[in-house]
Tab-separated table of C-alpha atoms and ligand atoms in Angstrom:
chain	number	residue	atom	x	y	z
A	1089	UNK	CA	-64.335	-6.498	-33.622
A	1090	UNK	CA	-61.264	-8.547	-34.550
A	1091	UNK	CA	-58.672	-8.989	-31.873
A	1092	UNK	CA	-55.548	-11.044	-31.229
A	1093	UNK	CA	-53.623	-11.522	-27.988
A	1094	UNK	CA	-50.010	-12.641	-28.158
A	1095	UNK	CA	-49.173	-13.960	-24.737
A	1096	UNK	CA	-45.966	-14.645	-22.892
A	1097	UNK	CA	-43.425	-13.615	-25.528
A	1098	UNK	CA	-40.287	-11.523	-25.176
A	1099	UNK	CA	-41.515	-8.265	-26.658
A	1100	UNK	CA	-38.781	-6.073	-28.152
A	1101	UNK	CA	-39.725	-2.636	-29.462
A	1102	UNK	CA	-36.550	-0.725	-30.378
A	1103	UNK	CA	-38.469	2.539	-30.926
A	1104	UNK	CA	-39.317	2.722	-27.216
A	1105	UNK	CA	-36.351	0.596	-26.020
A	1106	UNK	CA	-38.912	-1.858	-24.568
A	1107	UNK	CA	-37.570	-5.372	-23.937
A	1108	UNK	CA	-39.534	-7.534	-21.543
A	1109	UNK	CA	-41.750	-10.599	-21.249
A	1110	UNK	CA	-45.196	-9.148	-21.924
A	1111	UNK	CA	-48.567	-9.660	-23.572
A	1112	UNK	CA	-49.486	-7.717	-26.686
A	1113	UNK	CA	-53.065	-6.975	-27.767
A	1114	UNK	CA	-53.989	-6.065	-31.341
A	1115	UNK	CA	-57.515	-4.824	-31.953
A	1116	UNK	CA	-59.121	-3.698	-35.189
A	1117	UNK	CA	-55.803	-3.780	-36.976
A	1118	UNK	CA	-53.918	-1.645	-34.449
A	1119	UNK	CA	-51.736	-2.151	-31.412
A	1120	UNK	CA	-54.185	-1.737	-28.512
A	1121	UNK	CA	-52.150	-2.574	-25.406
A	1122	UNK	CA	-48.743	-3.831	-24.323
A	1123	UNK	CA	-48.025	-5.217	-20.857
A	1124	UNK	CA	-50.317	-6.074	-17.951
A	1125	UNK	CA	-53.447	-4.397	-19.373
A	1126	UNK	CA	-53.245	-6.334	-22.649
A	1127	UNK	CA	-54.869	-9.380	-21.060
A	1128	UNK	CA	-57.394	-7.462	-18.961
A	1129	UNK	CA	-58.494	-5.306	-21.894
A	1130	UNK	CA	-58.838	-8.244	-24.274
A	1131	UNK	CA	-62.462	-9.070	-25.154
A	1132	UNK	CA	-63.797	-12.502	-24.153
A	1133	UNK	CA	-63.788	-13.780	-27.757
A	1134	UNK	CA	-60.143	-12.724	-28.412
A	1135	UNK	CA	-58.003	-15.092	-30.508
A	1136	UNK	CA	-54.943	-16.140	-28.530
A	1137	UNK	CA	-51.480	-16.993	-29.714
A	1138	UNK	CA	-49.097	-18.527	-27.209
A	1139	UNK	CA	-45.654	-17.103	-28.015
A	1140	UNK	CA	-43.702	-18.210	-24.935
A	1141	UNK	CA	-40.015	-18.588	-25.662
A	1142	UNK	CA	-40.298	-16.473	-28.809
A	1143	UNK	CA	-39.401	-12.882	-29.699
A	1144	UNK	CA	-42.276	-10.552	-30.595
A	1145	UNK	CA	-41.287	-7.358	-32.417
A	1146	UNK	CA	-42.690	-4.717	-34.763
A	1147	UNK	CA	-43.349	-6.142	-38.211
A	1148	UNK	CA	-40.077	-6.242	-40.138
A	1149	UNK	CA	-39.662	-3.901	-43.101
A	1150	UNK	CA	-37.495	-4.690	-46.133
A	1151	UNK	CA	-36.899	-1.470	-48.050
A	1152	UNK	CA	-35.134	-3.122	-50.973
A	1153	UNK	CA	-37.192	-5.715	-52.846
A	1154	UNK	CA	-37.712	-6.463	-56.524
A	1155	UNK	CA	-41.267	-7.781	-56.951
A	1156	UNK	CA	-40.835	-7.870	-60.762
A	1157	UNK	CA	-44.408	-6.778	-61.474
A	1158	UNK	CA	-45.394	-5.451	-63.937
A	1159	UNK	CA	-43.751	-7.214	-66.844
A	1160	UNK	CA	-41.503	-9.931	-65.386
A	1161	UNK	CA	-44.020	-12.302	-63.838
A	1162	UNK	CA	-41.928	-15.357	-64.792
A	1163	UNK	CA	-39.414	-14.286	-62.106
A	1164	UNK	CA	-41.807	-13.110	-59.377
A	1165	UNK	CA	-45.208	-11.532	-58.864
A	1166	UNK	CA	-46.637	-9.356	-56.139
A	1167	UNK	CA	-48.427	-12.479	-54.845
A	1168	UNK	CA	-45.344	-14.742	-54.713
A	1169	UNK	CA	-42.917	-12.013	-53.622
A	1170	UNK	CA	-45.086	-10.971	-50.710
A	1171	UNK	CA	-45.663	-14.642	-49.798
A	1172	UNK	CA	-41.871	-14.989	-49.586
A	1173	UNK	CA	-41.763	-11.836	-47.458
A	1174	UNK	CA	-44.354	-13.269	-45.058
A	1175	UNK	CA	-42.340	-16.505	-44.742
A	1176	UNK	CA	-39.266	-14.452	-43.995
A	1177	UNK	CA	-41.033	-12.558	-41.204
A	1178	UNK	CA	-41.537	-9.345	-43.202
A	1179	UNK	CA	-44.812	-7.427	-42.921
A	1180	UNK	CA	-43.800	-4.592	-45.237
A	1181	UNK	CA	-41.776	-4.508	-48.431
A	1182	UNK	CA	-40.706	-1.561	-50.544
A	1183	UNK	CA	-40.532	-2.468	-54.216
A	1184	UNK	CA	-38.003	-1.121	-56.706
A	1185	UNK	CA	-39.121	0.603	-59.925
A	1186	UNK	CA	-36.965	-1.279	-62.471
A	1187	UNK	CA	-39.931	-3.227	-63.762
A	1188	UNK	CA	-41.191	-3.412	-67.317
A	1189	UNK	CA	-42.420	-0.760	-67.881
A	1190	UNK	CA	-40.554	1.000	-65.062
A	1191	UNK	CA	-42.417	2.759	-62.258
A	1192	UNK	CA	-41.639	6.240	-63.555
A	1193	UNK	CA	-45.141	7.735	-63.710
A	1194	UNK	CA	-48.236	7.992	-61.516
A	1195	UNK	CA	-50.188	5.487	-63.639
A	1196	UNK	CA	-47.749	2.675	-62.947
A	1197	UNK	CA	-47.698	3.547	-59.244
A	1198	UNK	CA	-51.500	3.254	-59.245
A	1199	UNK	CA	-51.207	-0.133	-60.982
A	1200	UNK	CA	-48.820	-1.401	-58.282
A	1201	UNK	CA	-51.167	-0.192	-55.539
A	1202	UNK	CA	-54.166	-1.804	-57.209
A	1203	UNK	CA	-52.440	-5.165	-57.730
A	1204	UNK	CA	-50.986	-5.080	-54.219
A	1205	UNK	CA	-54.480	-4.417	-52.869
A	1206	UNK	CA	-55.671	-7.539	-54.647
A	1207	UNK	CA	-52.711	-9.962	-54.430
A	1208	UNK	CA	-50.315	-8.947	-51.666
A	1209	UNK	CA	-50.271	-10.711	-48.300
A	1210	UNK	CA	-48.054	-8.033	-46.711
A	1211	UNK	CA	-47.907	-4.249	-47.083
A	1212	UNK	CA	-46.337	-3.006	-50.304
A	1213	UNK	CA	-44.920	0.485	-50.729
A	1214	UNK	CA	-43.671	1.607	-54.109
A	1215	UNK	CA	-40.660	3.661	-55.091
A	1216	UNK	CA	-40.577	5.716	-58.267
A	1217	UNK	CA	-37.752	6.163	-60.750
A	1218	UNK	CA	-35.431	9.170	-60.615
A	1219	UNK	CA	-35.265	9.377	-64.403
A	1220	UNK	CA	-37.725	8.585	-67.196
A	1221	UNK	CA	-37.406	4.973	-68.245
A	1222	UNK	CA	-34.498	4.657	-65.736
A	1223	UNK	CA	-32.421	5.859	-68.666
A	1224	UNK	CA	-30.454	8.406	-66.641
A	1225	UNK	CA	-31.157	11.241	-69.064
A	1226	UNK	CA	-34.253	13.168	-68.047
A	1227	UNK	CA	-35.900	13.529	-64.640
A	1228	UNK	CA	-39.168	11.670	-64.049
A	1229	UNK	CA	-42.165	13.676	-62.798
A	1230	UNK	CA	-41.086	13.533	-59.181
A	1231	UNK	CA	-43.969	15.663	-57.890
A	1232	UNK	CA	-46.592	13.502	-59.522
A	1233	UNK	CA	-44.857	10.322	-58.302
A	1234	UNK	CA	-45.005	11.713	-54.773
A	1235	UNK	CA	-48.685	12.557	-55.193
A	1236	UNK	CA	-49.295	8.995	-56.392
A	1237	UNK	CA	-47.798	7.716	-53.140
A	1238	UNK	CA	-44.176	6.662	-53.698
A	1239	UNK	CA	-42.057	6.661	-50.537
A	1240	UNK	CA	-38.717	7.352	-52.250
A	1241	UNK	CA	-37.172	7.648	-55.681
A	1242	UNK	CA	-34.422	5.461	-57.078
A	1243	UNK	CA	-33.025	4.216	-60.364
A	1244	UNK	CA	-31.922	0.987	-58.616
A	1245	UNK	CA	-30.255	-1.471	-60.930
A	1246	UNK	CA	-28.864	1.616	-62.607
A	1247	UNK	CA	-27.103	4.722	-61.370
A	1248	UNK	CA	-27.513	8.298	-62.577
A	1249	UNK	CA	-24.075	9.120	-64.001
A	1250	UNK	CA	-24.640	12.783	-64.801
A	1251	UNK	CA	-23.814	14.749	-61.641
A	1252	UNK	CA	-25.800	17.798	-62.637
A	1253	UNK	CA	-28.896	15.655	-63.197
A	1254	UNK	CA	-28.385	13.995	-59.817
A	1255	UNK	CA	-28.131	17.427	-58.224
A	1256	UNK	CA	-31.483	18.472	-59.769
A	1257	UNK	CA	-33.030	15.175	-58.694
A	1258	UNK	CA	-31.921	15.841	-55.117
A	1259	UNK	CA	-33.274	19.390	-55.201
A	1260	UNK	CA	-36.695	18.224	-56.417
A	1261	UNK	CA	-36.801	15.220	-54.120
A	1262	UNK	CA	-35.904	17.459	-51.171
A	1263	UNK	CA	-38.688	19.871	-52.125
A	1264	UNK	CA	-41.159	16.967	-52.104
A	1265	UNK	CA	-39.682	15.531	-48.907
A	1266	UNK	CA	-38.590	12.266	-50.544
A	1267	UNK	CA	-35.266	10.529	-49.945
A	1268	UNK	CA	-33.264	9.261	-52.910
A	1269	UNK	CA	-32.134	5.646	-52.693
A	1270	UNK	CA	-29.036	5.224	-54.815
A	1271	UNK	CA	-27.405	2.183	-56.363
A	1272	UNK	CA	-23.829	3.489	-56.343
A	1273	UNK	CA	-21.907	2.465	-59.458
A	1274	UNK	CA	-19.611	4.474	-61.685
A	1275	UNK	CA	-20.073	3.049	-65.174
A	1276	UNK	CA	-16.771	4.189	-66.642
A	1277	UNK	CA	-14.791	2.436	-63.896
A	1278	UNK	CA	-16.930	-0.658	-63.538
A	1279	UNK	CA	-17.579	-1.154	-67.242
A	1280	UNK	CA	-18.578	-4.806	-67.747
A	1281	UNK	CA	-17.063	-6.093	-64.488
A	1282	UNK	CA	-18.708	-9.160	-62.954
A	1283	UNK	CA	-16.570	-9.911	-59.867
A	1284	UNK	CA	-14.787	-7.854	-57.206
A	1285	UNK	CA	-11.489	-6.685	-58.704
A	1286	UNK	CA	-8.846	-8.449	-56.655
A	1287	UNK	CA	-7.100	-11.755	-56.098
A	1288	UNK	CA	-10.044	-14.001	-56.972
A	1289	UNK	CA	-11.130	-12.152	-60.126
A	1290	UNK	CA	-7.522	-12.486	-61.353
A	1291	UNK	CA	-7.322	-16.177	-60.377
A	1292	UNK	CA	-10.660	-17.006	-61.966
A	1293	UNK	CA	-10.255	-14.865	-65.071
A	1294	UNK	CA	-13.362	-12.780	-64.342
A	1295	UNK	CA	-13.589	-9.119	-65.326
A	1296	UNK	CA	-13.103	-6.868	-62.289
A	1297	UNK	CA	-15.698	-4.607	-60.616
A	1298	UNK	CA	-13.437	-2.380	-58.496
A	1299	UNK	CA	-14.553	-1.177	-55.069
A	1300	UNK	CA	-13.653	2.354	-56.202
A	1301	UNK	CA	-16.545	2.140	-58.679
A	1302	UNK	CA	-18.909	2.232	-55.694
A	1303	UNK	CA	-16.873	4.544	-53.458
A	1304	UNK	CA	-16.696	7.305	-56.089
A	1305	UNK	CA	-20.471	7.530	-56.346
A	1306	UNK	CA	-20.878	7.385	-52.562
A	1307	UNK	CA	-18.480	10.354	-52.354
A	1308	UNK	CA	-20.386	12.166	-55.116
A	1309	UNK	CA	-23.670	11.563	-53.298
A	1310	UNK	CA	-22.274	12.934	-50.051
A	1311	UNK	CA	-21.105	16.105	-51.790
A	1312	UNK	CA	-24.497	16.592	-53.453
A	1313	UNK	CA	-26.446	15.851	-50.269
A	1314	UNK	CA	-24.362	18.507	-48.568
A	1315	UNK	CA	-24.915	20.951	-51.414
A	1316	UNK	CA	-28.683	20.472	-51.704
A	1317	UNK	CA	-29.807	19.348	-48.236
A	1318	UNK	CA	-31.567	16.396	-49.871
A	1319	UNK	CA	-31.214	12.952	-48.276
A	1320	UNK	CA	-29.285	10.245	-50.122
A	1321	UNK	CA	-29.531	6.679	-48.912
A	1322	UNK	CA	-26.755	4.488	-50.351
A	1323	UNK	CA	-28.153	1.066	-51.171
A	1324	UNK	CA	-26.429	-2.297	-50.663
A	1325	UNK	CA	-23.098	-0.852	-49.506
A	1326	UNK	CA	-20.371	-3.405	-50.245
A	1327	UNK	CA	-16.983	-1.693	-49.935
A	1328	UNK	CA	-14.886	-0.630	-46.936
A	1329	UNK	CA	-14.228	2.794	-48.463
A	1330	UNK	CA	-17.969	3.469	-48.768
A	1331	UNK	CA	-18.455	2.738	-45.070
A	1332	UNK	CA	-15.600	5.109	-44.180
A	1333	UNK	CA	-17.053	7.906	-46.345
A	1334	UNK	CA	-20.577	7.530	-44.942
A	1335	UNK	CA	-19.263	7.422	-41.368
A	1336	UNK	CA	-17.303	10.626	-41.844
A	1337	UNK	CA	-20.222	12.409	-43.568
A	1338	UNK	CA	-22.760	11.398	-40.943
A	1339	UNK	CA	-20.384	12.660	-38.298
A	1340	UNK	CA	-20.607	16.090	-39.931
A	1341	UNK	CA	-24.400	15.937	-40.089
A	1342	UNK	CA	-24.704	15.383	-43.852
A	1343	UNK	CA	-28.135	13.865	-44.695
A	1344	UNK	CA	-26.837	10.493	-45.845
A	1345	UNK	CA	-27.488	6.913	-44.765
A	1346	UNK	CA	-26.411	3.432	-45.765
A	1347	UNK	CA	-27.807	-0.058	-46.054
A	1348	UNK	CA	-26.210	-3.495	-45.900
A	1349	UNK	CA	-27.380	-6.818	-47.350
A	1350	UNK	CA	-26.768	-10.224	-45.723
A	1351	UNK	CA	-24.773	-11.619	-48.657
A	1352	UNK	CA	-22.227	-8.812	-48.242
A	1353	UNK	CA	-21.703	-9.493	-44.542
A	1354	UNK	CA	-21.742	-13.314	-44.782
A	1355	UNK	CA	-19.960	-14.135	-48.056
A	1356	UNK	CA	-16.838	-12.891	-49.849
A	1357	UNK	CA	-15.491	-13.149	-53.376
A	1358	UNK	CA	-13.652	-16.357	-52.379
A	1359	UNK	CA	-17.070	-18.029	-52.769
A	1360	UNK	CA	-16.712	-17.594	-56.539
A	1361	UNK	CA	-13.926	-20.188	-56.456
A	1362	UNK	CA	-16.350	-22.753	-55.031
A	1363	UNK	CA	-17.254	-23.900	-51.544
A	1364	UNK	CA	-13.929	-25.665	-50.903
A	1365	UNK	CA	-11.904	-22.482	-51.295
A	1366	UNK	CA	-14.455	-20.442	-49.374
A	1367	UNK	CA	-14.562	-22.714	-46.309
A	1368	UNK	CA	-10.760	-22.974	-46.289
A	1369	UNK	CA	-10.315	-19.212	-46.326
A	1370	UNK	CA	-12.937	-16.506	-45.650
A	1371	UNK	CA	-15.654	-18.993	-44.661
A	1372	UNK	CA	-13.731	-20.103	-41.576
A	1373	UNK	CA	-15.278	-17.482	-39.325
A	1374	UNK	CA	-18.876	-17.742	-40.522
A	1375	UNK	CA	-21.114	-18.429	-37.556
A	1376	UNK	CA	-22.177	-22.047	-37.111
A	1377	UNK	CA	-19.608	-23.268	-39.625
A	1378	UNK	CA	-16.512	-21.984	-37.786
A	1379	UNK	CA	-16.457	-24.908	-35.370
A	1380	UNK	CA	-17.582	-27.561	-37.831
A	1381	UNK	CA	-20.857	-27.913	-35.954
A	1382	UNK	CA	-23.001	-27.479	-39.047
A	1383	UNK	CA	-22.315	-29.402	-42.245
A	1384	UNK	CA	-20.643	-27.169	-44.793
A	1385	UNK	CA	-22.729	-26.847	-47.937
A	1386	UNK	CA	-21.152	-27.487	-51.329
A	1387	UNK	CA	-21.259	-25.346	-54.450
A	1388	UNK	CA	-19.049	-25.314	-57.559
A	1389	UNK	CA	-16.737	-22.553	-58.765
A	1390	UNK	CA	-18.399	-19.927	-60.982
A	1391	UNK	CA	-21.806	-20.603	-59.386
A	1392	UNK	CA	-24.022	-17.825	-60.759
A	1393	UNK	CA	-26.079	-17.722	-57.565
A	1394	UNK	CA	-23.088	-15.894	-56.088
A	1395	UNK	CA	-23.255	-13.202	-58.770
A	1396	UNK	CA	-24.883	-9.987	-57.661
A	1397	UNK	CA	-24.430	-6.250	-58.127
A	1398	UNK	CA	-22.497	-4.881	-56.308
A	1399	UNK	CA	-20.370	-8.003	-56.189
A	1400	UNK	CA	-19.198	-10.030	-53.209
A	1401	UNK	CA	-16.055	-8.341	-51.955
A	1402	UNK	CA	-12.948	-9.179	-49.948
A	1403	UNK	CA	-12.779	-10.333	-46.334
A	1404	UNK	CA	-11.620	-6.868	-45.249
A	1405	UNK	CA	-14.598	-5.253	-46.988
A	1406	UNK	CA	-16.883	-7.738	-45.229
A	1407	UNK	CA	-15.283	-6.855	-41.886
A	1408	UNK	CA	-15.778	-3.141	-42.596
A	1409	UNK	CA	-19.470	-3.693	-43.456
A	1410	UNK	CA	-19.983	-5.527	-40.169
A	1411	UNK	CA	-18.137	-2.795	-38.279
A	1412	UNK	CA	-20.325	-0.176	-39.997
A	1413	UNK	CA	-23.490	-2.046	-39.026
A	1414	UNK	CA	-22.352	-2.398	-35.423
A	1415	UNK	CA	-21.318	1.263	-34.969
A	1416	UNK	CA	-24.521	2.535	-36.629
A	1417	UNK	CA	-22.957	3.891	-39.833
A	1418	UNK	CA	-25.116	1.433	-41.786
A	1419	UNK	CA	-28.386	1.798	-39.938
A	1420	UNK	CA	-30.651	-0.243	-42.219
A	1421	UNK	CA	-30.586	-3.870	-43.383
A	1422	UNK	CA	-32.321	-4.992	-46.575
A	1423	UNK	CA	-32.245	-8.038	-48.837
A	1424	UNK	CA	-32.032	-6.656	-52.379
A	1425	UNK	CA	-34.327	-9.637	-53.122
A	1426	UNK	CA	-33.749	-10.026	-56.879
A	1427	UNK	CA	-35.454	-13.112	-58.318
A	1428	UNK	CA	-34.363	-14.617	-61.644
A	1429	UNK	CA	-35.553	-17.783	-63.428
A	1430	UNK	CA	-33.362	-20.916	-63.335
A	1431	UNK	CA	-32.837	-20.795	-67.105
A	1432	UNK	CA	-31.514	-17.232	-66.865
A	1433	UNK	CA	-28.976	-18.162	-64.188
A	1434	UNK	CA	-27.956	-21.473	-65.788
A	1435	UNK	CA	-25.528	-19.887	-68.216
A	1436	UNK	CA	-21.849	-18.917	-68.110
A	1437	UNK	CA	-20.911	-16.575	-65.266
A	1438	UNK	CA	-20.324	-13.609	-67.577
A	1439	UNK	CA	-23.797	-13.853	-69.093
A	1440	UNK	CA	-25.920	-14.565	-66.006
A	1441	UNK	CA	-27.998	-11.695	-64.630
A	1442	UNK	CA	-26.920	-10.112	-61.338
A	1443	UNK	CA	-28.958	-10.785	-58.205
A	1444	UNK	CA	-30.155	-13.329	-55.673
A	1445	UNK	CA	-33.331	-13.889	-53.684
A	1446	UNK	CA	-33.123	-12.943	-50.023
A	1447	UNK	CA	-36.426	-12.385	-48.221
A	1448	UNK	CA	-36.587	-15.875	-46.710
A	1449	UNK	CA	-33.042	-16.010	-45.308
A	1450	UNK	CA	-32.163	-12.450	-44.322
A	1451	UNK	CA	-33.448	-12.503	-40.739
A	1452	UNK	CA	-31.574	-15.743	-39.971
A	1453	UNK	CA	-28.345	-14.579	-41.661
A	1454	UNK	CA	-28.484	-11.273	-39.783
A	1455	UNK	CA	-29.039	-13.075	-36.483
A	1456	UNK	CA	-26.156	-15.468	-37.199
A	1457	UNK	CA	-23.532	-12.992	-38.314
A	1458	UNK	CA	-24.483	-10.055	-36.100
A	1459	UNK	CA	-26.303	-11.312	-33.018
A	1460	UNK	CA	-25.160	-14.870	-32.332
A	1461	UNK	CA	-21.556	-13.721	-32.726
A	1462	UNK	CA	-22.129	-11.293	-29.850
A	1463	UNK	CA	-21.644	-8.176	-31.978
A	1464	UNK	CA	-25.142	-6.710	-31.836
A	1465	UNK	CA	-27.960	-6.939	-29.269
A	1466	UNK	CA	-31.415	-7.977	-30.441
A	1467	UNK	CA	-32.831	-4.474	-29.928
A	1468	UNK	CA	-30.183	-2.892	-32.154
A	1469	UNK	CA	-30.559	-5.594	-34.782
A	1470	UNK	CA	-34.367	-5.349	-34.906
A	1471	UNK	CA	-34.115	-1.539	-35.129
A	1472	UNK	CA	-32.360	-1.906	-38.493
A	1473	UNK	CA	-35.385	-3.782	-39.878
A	1474	UNK	CA	-38.081	-1.646	-38.218
A	1475	UNK	CA	-37.776	1.862	-36.796
A	1476	UNK	CA	-34.813	2.840	-39.008
A	1477	UNK	CA	-36.417	2.135	-42.416
A	1478	UNK	CA	-39.785	3.472	-41.166
A	1479	UNK	CA	-38.075	6.736	-40.214
A	1480	UNK	CA	-36.136	7.078	-43.484
A	1481	UNK	CA	-39.243	6.502	-45.614
A	1482	UNK	CA	-41.653	8.198	-43.196
A	1483	UNK	CA	-43.925	5.163	-43.012
A	1484	UNK	CA	-46.583	6.377	-40.583
A	1485	UNK	CA	-47.744	3.728	-38.125
A	1486	UNK	CA	-44.931	1.313	-39.064
A	1487	UNK	CA	-41.823	0.145	-37.263
A	1488	UNK	CA	-43.023	0.363	-33.657
A	1489	UNK	CA	-45.370	-1.303	-31.180
A	1490	UNK	CA	-46.676	1.893	-29.596
A	1491	UNK	CA	-50.411	1.964	-28.893
A	1492	UNK	CA	-52.238	3.064	-32.041
A	1493	UNK	CA	-49.514	1.859	-34.407
A	1494	UNK	CA	-50.483	-0.560	-37.184
A	1495	UNK	CA	-50.971	-4.117	-35.950
A	1496	UNK	CA	-47.958	-5.462	-37.864
A	1497	UNK	CA	-45.965	-7.915	-35.777
A	1498	UNK	CA	-43.229	-10.466	-36.393
A	1499	UNK	CA	-42.706	-13.485	-34.139
A	1500	UNK	CA	-39.449	-15.425	-34.387
A	1501	UNK	CA	-37.378	-18.046	-32.608
A	1502	UNK	CA	-33.902	-16.492	-32.338
A	1503	UNK	CA	-32.073	-19.725	-31.493
A	1504	UNK	CA	-33.895	-22.265	-33.635
A	1505	UNK	CA	-31.742	-24.050	-36.211
A	1506	UNK	CA	-33.136	-25.052	-39.581
A	1507	UNK	CA	-31.943	-25.910	-43.055
A	1508	UNK	CA	-33.092	-23.716	-45.943
A	1509	UNK	CA	-34.410	-25.815	-48.848
A	1510	UNK	CA	-36.091	-25.178	-52.188
A	1511	UNK	CA	-39.237	-26.901	-50.895
A	1512	UNK	CA	-39.699	-24.159	-48.298
A	1513	UNK	CA	-39.474	-21.368	-50.844
A	1514	UNK	CA	-42.544	-19.253	-51.532
A	1515	UNK	CA	-40.734	-17.088	-54.061
A	1516	UNK	CA	-41.221	-17.999	-57.710
A	1517	UNK	CA	-37.444	-18.086	-58.173
A	1518	UNK	CA	-34.705	-20.194	-56.594
A	1519	UNK	CA	-31.566	-18.146	-57.191
A	1520	UNK	CA	-30.297	-18.234	-53.620
A	1521	UNK	CA	-26.743	-19.207	-52.653
A	1522	UNK	CA	-28.004	-20.332	-49.241
A	1523	UNK	CA	-29.852	-23.566	-50.062
A	1524	UNK	CA	-28.573	-26.356	-47.864
A	1525	UNK	CA	-27.232	-23.952	-45.245
A	1526	UNK	CA	-27.968	-24.600	-41.593
A	1527	UNK	CA	-29.324	-21.287	-40.349
A	1528	UNK	CA	-29.967	-20.154	-36.793
A	1529	UNK	CA	-33.023	-18.015	-36.092
A	1530	UNK	CA	-36.414	-18.635	-37.661
A	1531	UNK	CA	-39.573	-16.641	-38.317
A	1532	UNK	CA	-42.578	-18.342	-36.689
A	1533	UNK	CA	-45.534	-16.038	-37.396
A	1534	UNK	CA	-46.130	-12.935	-39.494
A	1535	UNK	CA	-49.036	-10.690	-38.570
A	1536	UNK	CA	-50.261	-7.856	-40.794
A	1537	UNK	CA	-52.934	-5.492	-39.532
A	1538	UNK	CA	-53.823	-7.944	-36.758
A	1539	UNK	CA	-54.237	-10.890	-39.145
A	1540	UNK	CA	-51.883	-13.866	-39.134
A	1541	UNK	CA	-50.773	-14.036	-42.800
A	1542	UNK	CA	-48.183	-16.773	-42.339
A	1543	UNK	CA	-47.496	-19.204	-39.550
A	1544	UNK	CA	-45.029	-22.052	-39.184
A	1545	UNK	CA	-46.828	-25.377	-39.511
B	1962	ZN	ZN1	-29.075	-2.176	-56.867
């Protein structure tokens, strides 16, 4: 019988609003006891982990990860992507279907499950495509994707432009009890934009990606969710108007939800002008750097590791994202971990692919911008990485520490400062804008099914 006792930590389980110094016993891959009986019920041969001074919480879930397998193994594999997840304190990742070939049929879902069974160090759940080949023209076999085990459908990286097709997708998905995760982007408005349309895109001569290009599709999704009863989850929300629309719709009971990524609540488009401009302007308030306590990292203008889709937006958009996270409008946090090879990113800004890695920095960035600034309590912050995504995707046994739940646990040091470096990266790719940053809050141990899969040396 395998068993593990975590003793003396501050256990926070948002699902049951539990927050107390307590012992936690995991036995045979499941949570067996929490509190005084954890120690008494532990068998004599139990493995012990002293976690005094650390936070112990349900294993973190990242519902927005690109593992790049099959077909793009130069960027990432299931092995390296899940190793990065474990380092970042994540016990479960949900992978996006824009692989090569895309995950748009039950055979490819089975392939992901088989490879994850062999190579993954954390749990992997797959999403399926909304449309065949993610081409936005014809619906994928949503029923057979569901049968094969996908937890949601999405064309992430792309966006279904045809409203009638999106309506049918929602009707089918609703019938099969699957949420749709949507990358909200109106192609006619955004065209070939690469930077938030505003002051900095004009100054830098970069083609604009207007906030309205996201807001229009968020509004469309709300209307269709209302019409069909199907749930739409808006991915990586970046614009103030999107937050306002989702807030209003949720207030009326429309089945819609929203997610925020750390880069959108830490950085702004001023970062595209280089670190000097960023620290002089929108970077002034960033936690840890606002008082000159941490050394301010340098990067040049047009650094392609600050290019992602949707783009970094203005300081007022960033403020609205944070406000939406704090008031519960955006109830889920995710990384949009999108690895790319160095050679792909080392080109002119216009030609570089969109996306950055994020699994290894997202917990720290969330703690810094949301918790250490006094905006969000630890329970509310952890909920956005645990019970909220588990509920949206109906991940049975995940996201809580109740007795009988899966033995997935994250241990982290909320106040520990560290510098993120390439040497510490388990991902196959290095396209992060946060190298050299002093971060506050560090994963210490990642436990999946009662087994320690990563531990700080
Ligand atoms: Zn996307």
